[in-house]
Coordinates of C-alpha atoms and ligand atoms in Angstrom, one line a residue:
X19 CA 131.5 141.8 76.4
X20 CA 134.6 142.6 77.1
X21 CA 134.8 143.7 80.9
X22 CA 138.3 145.1 82.0
X23 CA 139.0 145.1 85.4
X24 CA 142.2 147.0 86.4
X25 CA 143.6 146.0 89.7
X26 CA 146.6 147.7 91.6
X27 CA 148.8 145.5 93.8
X28 CA 150.2 146.6 97.0
X29 CA 153.6 146.6 95.1
X30 CA 152.3 149.1 92.7
X31 CA 152.2 146.6 89.6
X32 CA 149.4 147.2 87.5
X33 CA 147.5 144.3 85.8
X34 CA 144.7 144.3 83.5
X35 CA 142.3 141.5 84.0
X36 CA 140.8 140.7 80.8
X37 CA 137.0 139.1 81.5
X38 CA 135.8 138.8 78.3
X39 CA 132.1 138.1 78.3
X40 CA 129.9 137.7 75.4
X41 CA 126.9 139.8 75.1
X42 CA 123.7 137.5 75.7
X43 CA 120.5 138.5 73.3
X44 CA 117.2 137.9 73.7
X45 CA 115.2 137.7 70.4
X46 CA 111.5 137.7 70.3
X47 CA 111.2 135.9 66.7
X48 CA 113.9 133.4 65.1
X49 CA 114.9 135.6 62.2
X50 CA 116.5 138.2 64.5
X51 CA 118.1 135.5 66.5
X52 CA 119.7 134.0 63.4
X53 CA 121.0 137.5 61.9
X54 CA 122.2 138.4 65.6
X55 CA 124.2 135.3 65.4
X56 CA 125.8 136.1 62.3
X57 CA 126.3 139.8 63.5
X58 CA 127.6 138.9 66.8
X59 CA 129.0 135.4 66.4
X60 CA 130.4 135.3 70.2
X61 CA 126.8 136.3 71.4
X62 CA 124.7 134.0 73.4
X63 CA 121.4 133.9 71.6
X64 CA 118.0 133.2 72.4
X65 CA 114.6 133.3 70.6
X66 CA 111.4 133.5 72.2
X67 CA 109.3 132.0 69.4
X68 CA 110.1 129.2 66.8
X69 CA 108.9 128.6 63.3
X70 CA 106.0 126.7 64.1
X71 CA 104.7 129.3 66.3
X72 CA 102.7 132.4 65.7
X73 CA 104.5 135.1 67.2
X74 CA 101.5 137.3 67.5
X75 CA 100.3 135.0 70.4
X76 CA 102.5 133.0 72.6
X77 CA 102.5 132.6 76.5
X78 CA 104.4 134.7 78.8
X79 CA 106.0 131.3 80.4
X80 CA 108.7 131.4 83.3
X81 CA 111.3 129.9 81.1
X82 CA 111.0 133.1 78.8
X83 CA 111.0 135.5 81.8
X84 CA 114.5 134.2 83.1
X85 CA 115.8 134.4 79.6
X86 CA 114.6 138.0 79.5
X87 CA 116.1 138.5 82.7
X88 CA 119.7 137.6 81.9
X89 CA 119.5 139.7 78.6
X90 CA 122.0 142.4 77.8
X91 CA 119.8 143.3 74.7
X92 CA 116.3 142.2 73.3
X93 CA 115.6 142.5 69.6
X94 CA 111.9 142.3 68.3
X95 CA 110.1 142.9 65.3
X96 CA 107.6 145.7 67.4
X97 CA 104.8 147.3 65.3
X98 CA 102.5 145.4 67.9
X99 CA 103.4 142.1 67.1
X100 CA 104.5 141.2 70.6
X101 CA 101.9 143.5 72.1
X102 CA 100.1 140.2 73.7
X103 CA 103.2 138.9 75.5
X104 CA 106.3 141.0 75.7
X105 CA 105.1 143.6 78.3
X106 CA 104.3 140.9 80.6
X107 CA 107.6 139.6 80.1
X108 CA 109.4 142.8 80.5
X109 CA 107.4 143.4 83.8
X110 CA 108.2 139.9 85.2
X111 CA 111.9 139.8 84.2
X112 CA 112.6 143.3 85.8
X113 CA 115.9 143.7 83.7
X114 CA 116.5 147.3 83.4
X115 CA 118.6 146.5 80.4
X116 CA 115.6 145.6 78.5
X117 CA 112.5 148.3 79.6
X118 CA 111.1 150.3 76.7
X119 CA 113.5 153.3 76.2
X120 CA 116.4 151.3 77.3
X121 CA 119.4 151.0 74.9
X122 CA 119.1 147.3 75.1
X123 CA 115.5 147.3 74.0
X124 CA 115.4 147.3 70.3
X125 CA 112.1 147.5 68.6
X126 CA 113.4 147.2 64.6
X127 CA 109.9 148.8 63.3
X128 CA 111.0 151.7 64.3
X129 CA 113.8 151.6 62.0
X130 CA 111.8 150.7 58.8
X131 CA 108.8 151.7 57.0
X132 CA 105.7 149.2 57.5
X133 CA 103.3 148.6 54.8
X134 CA 99.5 148.2 54.9
X135 CA 98.9 150.8 58.0
X136 CA 95.6 150.6 58.9
X137 CA 93.4 153.7 58.8
X138 CA 90.7 152.9 61.2
X139 CA 91.0 152.9 64.9
X140 CA 88.5 150.4 65.3
X141 CA 89.2 146.6 64.8
X142 CA 87.2 143.5 65.1
X143 CA 89.9 141.3 66.5
X144 CA 93.4 141.7 68.2
X145 CA 95.2 140.0 65.3
X146 CA 95.7 142.9 63.2
X147 CA 98.4 145.4 62.4
X148 CA 97.5 148.9 63.3
X149 CA 101.2 150.1 63.4
X150 CA 101.5 148.6 59.9
X151 CA 102.4 144.8 58.9
X152 CA 105.1 143.6 61.5
X153 CA 106.5 140.6 59.2
X154 CA 109.0 142.8 57.4
X155 CA 111.9 140.1 58.0
X156 CA 110.6 139.1 54.6
X157 CA 111.8 142.0 52.7
X158 CA 115.6 141.5 51.8
X159 CA 116.3 145.1 51.4
X160 CA 114.6 145.7 54.8
X161 CA 116.8 143.0 56.4
X162 CA 119.9 144.9 54.9
X163 CA 119.0 148.1 56.7
X164 CA 118.2 146.4 59.8
X165 CA 121.3 144.4 60.1
X166 CA 123.1 147.9 60.1
X167 CA 120.6 149.1 62.8
X168 CA 121.4 145.6 65.0
X169 CA 125.2 146.2 64.6
X170 CA 125.2 149.8 65.5
X171 CA 123.3 148.8 68.7
X172 CA 125.5 146.2 69.7
X173 CA 128.5 148.2 69.1
X174 CA 126.8 150.9 71.5
X175 CA 126.2 148.7 74.3
X176 CA 129.5 146.5 73.8
X177 CA 131.9 149.3 72.8
X178 CA 134.8 147.1 73.8
X179 CA 134.2 144.7 71.0
X180 CA 132.6 147.1 68.5
X181 CA 135.5 146.4 65.8
X182 CA 134.4 142.8 66.0
X183 CA 130.9 143.9 65.1
X184 CA 131.6 145.9 62.1
X185 CA 133.9 143.1 60.7
X186 CA 130.9 140.6 61.4
X187 CA 128.6 143.2 59.5
X188 CA 130.9 143.8 56.5
X189 CA 131.0 140.1 56.2
X190 CA 127.3 139.7 56.4
X191 CA 126.7 142.7 53.8
X192 CA 129.0 141.0 51.2
X193 CA 127.4 137.7 51.3
X194 CA 124.0 139.5 51.4
X195 CA 124.6 141.4 48.1
X196 CA 125.7 138.4 46.5
X197 CA 122.5 136.7 47.3
X198 CA 120.5 139.5 46.6
X199 CA 121.4 139.4 42.8
X200 CA 120.2 135.9 42.6
X201 CA 117.1 136.7 44.3
X202 CA 116.5 139.6 42.0
X203 CA 116.6 137.2 39.0
X204 CA 114.3 134.9 40.5
X205 CA 111.9 137.9 41.2
X206 CA 111.9 139.1 37.7
X207 CA 110.3 135.8 36.9
X208 CA 107.6 135.9 39.6
X209 CA 106.6 139.4 38.8
X210 CA 102.9 140.2 38.2
X211 CA 102.6 136.4 39.0
X212 CA 99.0 136.0 40.8
X213 CA 99.2 134.4 44.3
X214 CA 96.3 133.4 47.1
X215 CA 97.6 133.9 50.8
X216 CA 96.1 133.6 54.1
X217 CA 97.2 136.3 56.3
X218 CA 99.7 139.1 55.2
X219 CA 102.7 136.9 56.7
X220 CA 104.4 137.0 53.2
X221 CA 103.1 140.3 52.0
X222 CA 106.8 142.2 52.2
X223 CA 108.2 139.1 50.0
X224 CA 105.1 139.0 47.6
X225 CA 105.5 142.9 47.3
X226 CA 109.3 142.6 46.8
X227 CA 109.1 140.1 43.7
X228 CA 105.9 142.1 42.5
X229 CA 103.7 139.2 42.7
X230 CA 100.1 139.9 42.7
X231 CA 97.4 138.8 45.6
X232 CA 94.1 137.8 44.3
X233 CA 92.8 136.6 47.4
X234 CA 93.2 136.0 51.3
X235 CA 91.7 133.1 53.0
X236 CA 91.3 135.4 55.7
X237 CA 87.6 137.0 55.4
X238 CA 89.4 139.9 57.5
X239 CA 92.7 140.4 58.5
X240 CA 93.3 138.3 61.5
X241 CA 90.1 136.4 61.3
X242 CA 90.8 132.4 60.6
X243 CA 89.6 131.2 57.3
X244 CA 85.9 129.9 57.3
X245 CA 84.3 127.7 54.7
X246 CA 82.0 130.2 53.5
X247 CA 84.7 132.5 52.4
X248 CA 86.9 129.9 51.0
X249 CA 83.9 128.8 48.8
X250 CA 83.5 132.5 47.8
X251 CA 87.2 132.4 46.4
X252 CA 86.5 129.3 44.2
X253 CA 85.5 131.0 41.0
X254 CA 88.3 133.6 41.1
X255 CA 90.8 131.3 41.9
X256 CA 89.8 128.9 38.9
X257 CA 89.5 131.8 36.5
X258 CA 93.2 133.4 37.6
X259 CA 95.1 130.3 38.1
X260 CA 97.6 131.8 40.9
X261 CA 101.0 130.4 41.2
X262 CA 100.1 128.7 44.7
X263 CA 97.9 129.1 47.5
X264 CA 100.3 130.0 50.3
X265 CA 100.0 129.2 54.1
X266 CA 103.0 128.6 56.4
X267 CA 104.1 126.2 59.1
X268 CA 102.1 127.6 62.1
X269 CA 98.6 128.2 60.3
X270 CA 95.9 126.0 60.2
X271 CA 95.9 124.9 56.6
X272 CA 92.6 123.1 56.2
X273 CA 91.0 125.9 54.1
X274 CA 93.9 126.2 51.7
X275 CA 94.0 122.3 51.2
X276 CA 90.2 122.5 50.3
X277 CA 90.8 125.6 47.9
X278 CA 93.6 123.6 46.4
X279 CA 91.6 120.6 45.7
X280 CA 88.5 122.6 44.3
X281 CA 90.5 124.3 41.9
X282 CA 93.8 122.3 41.4
X283 CA 95.9 125.2 42.3
X284 CA 98.9 124.2 44.3
X285 CA 99.0 124.7 47.8
X286 CA 102.3 125.5 49.1
X287 CA 102.9 125.3 52.9
X288 CA 106.2 127.7 53.3
X289 CA 108.2 128.6 56.6
X290 CA 107.4 132.2 57.5
X291 CA 110.5 132.5 59.1
X292 CA 114.0 130.6 59.9
X293 CA 113.7 127.0 61.7
X294 CA 116.8 127.5 64.1
X295 CA 117.1 123.8 64.7
X296 CA 116.5 122.7 61.0
X297 CA 117.9 123.3 57.4
X298 CA 116.7 126.7 56.8
X299 CA 118.4 128.3 59.9
X300 CA 119.4 131.8 58.8
X301 CA 117.8 134.3 56.4
X302 CA 119.8 133.9 53.2
X303 CA 118.5 129.9 53.4
X304 CA 115.2 131.0 54.2
X305 CA 115.1 133.3 51.0
X306 CA 116.7 131.0 48.8
X307 CA 113.9 128.4 50.0
X308 CA 111.0 130.5 49.5
X309 CA 112.0 132.1 46.2
X310 CA 112.9 128.5 44.8
X311 CA 109.5 127.1 45.9
X312 CA 107.6 129.9 44.7
X313 CA 109.6 129.4 41.2
X314 CA 109.2 125.7 41.1
X315 CA 105.3 125.8 41.6
X316 CA 104.9 128.6 38.7
Ligands
ZN17 ZN1 100.6 139.5 61.2

């Protein structure tokens, strides 16, 4: 952020002191941190969760409160994904920039259509998605729309640097379009192919490729797999021979391993998001990785 302080000296000389200061961006999930870093290369970016953590459930730790207290903007998926912890962080951080309704509090779900909206008002667990599936970072087209949303918001709250944000966005968009063409070719090969999942974490990617979910290891959305339920999936899994049984890095994959042993179908444990400290540290390499893993399993 460029804060320009104008000072008039006693001699009437006019000096402009340019105290350029980068934005501090707090993100709820690492995918938005990775995207923000590309859209605001100068910014200080922090993610509240990482690829080995379930973003539905984290603790409102003091270190997170202090990070949110320092933020100029917070970028979160929304749609209830952070309902268990973000309100507590906001309350304790008491930072007016990131309270609900402020320009600095960006819930991305407000700018994309979510899938799997629940019809019923009654839920047996809290780990469901009443406002639709919030794992929309795994749809490359929604990501492209959200890059614009994020960039526009950055430009609005940091007007002095808006040109830099616009340039970064244009650069990002041209790279993304190039990657999209490669991903679309891979998606064509996966279209219609069956797959077994555990939770709806990969739903957007599966929909985008046109793959077909034949079973979910969760007996009900948000309910951890049980042996009885896994047993009930053996016959269909053997018969339909899916590409893979998918789990992600933060899930307990015991049931998936068991079903794989029983049926001979490959168990693929994939990152649900970017790993900021690893090789798959941006959304582009995440899609490259996920699609090549799925193609290799098929
Ligand atoms: Zn979920």
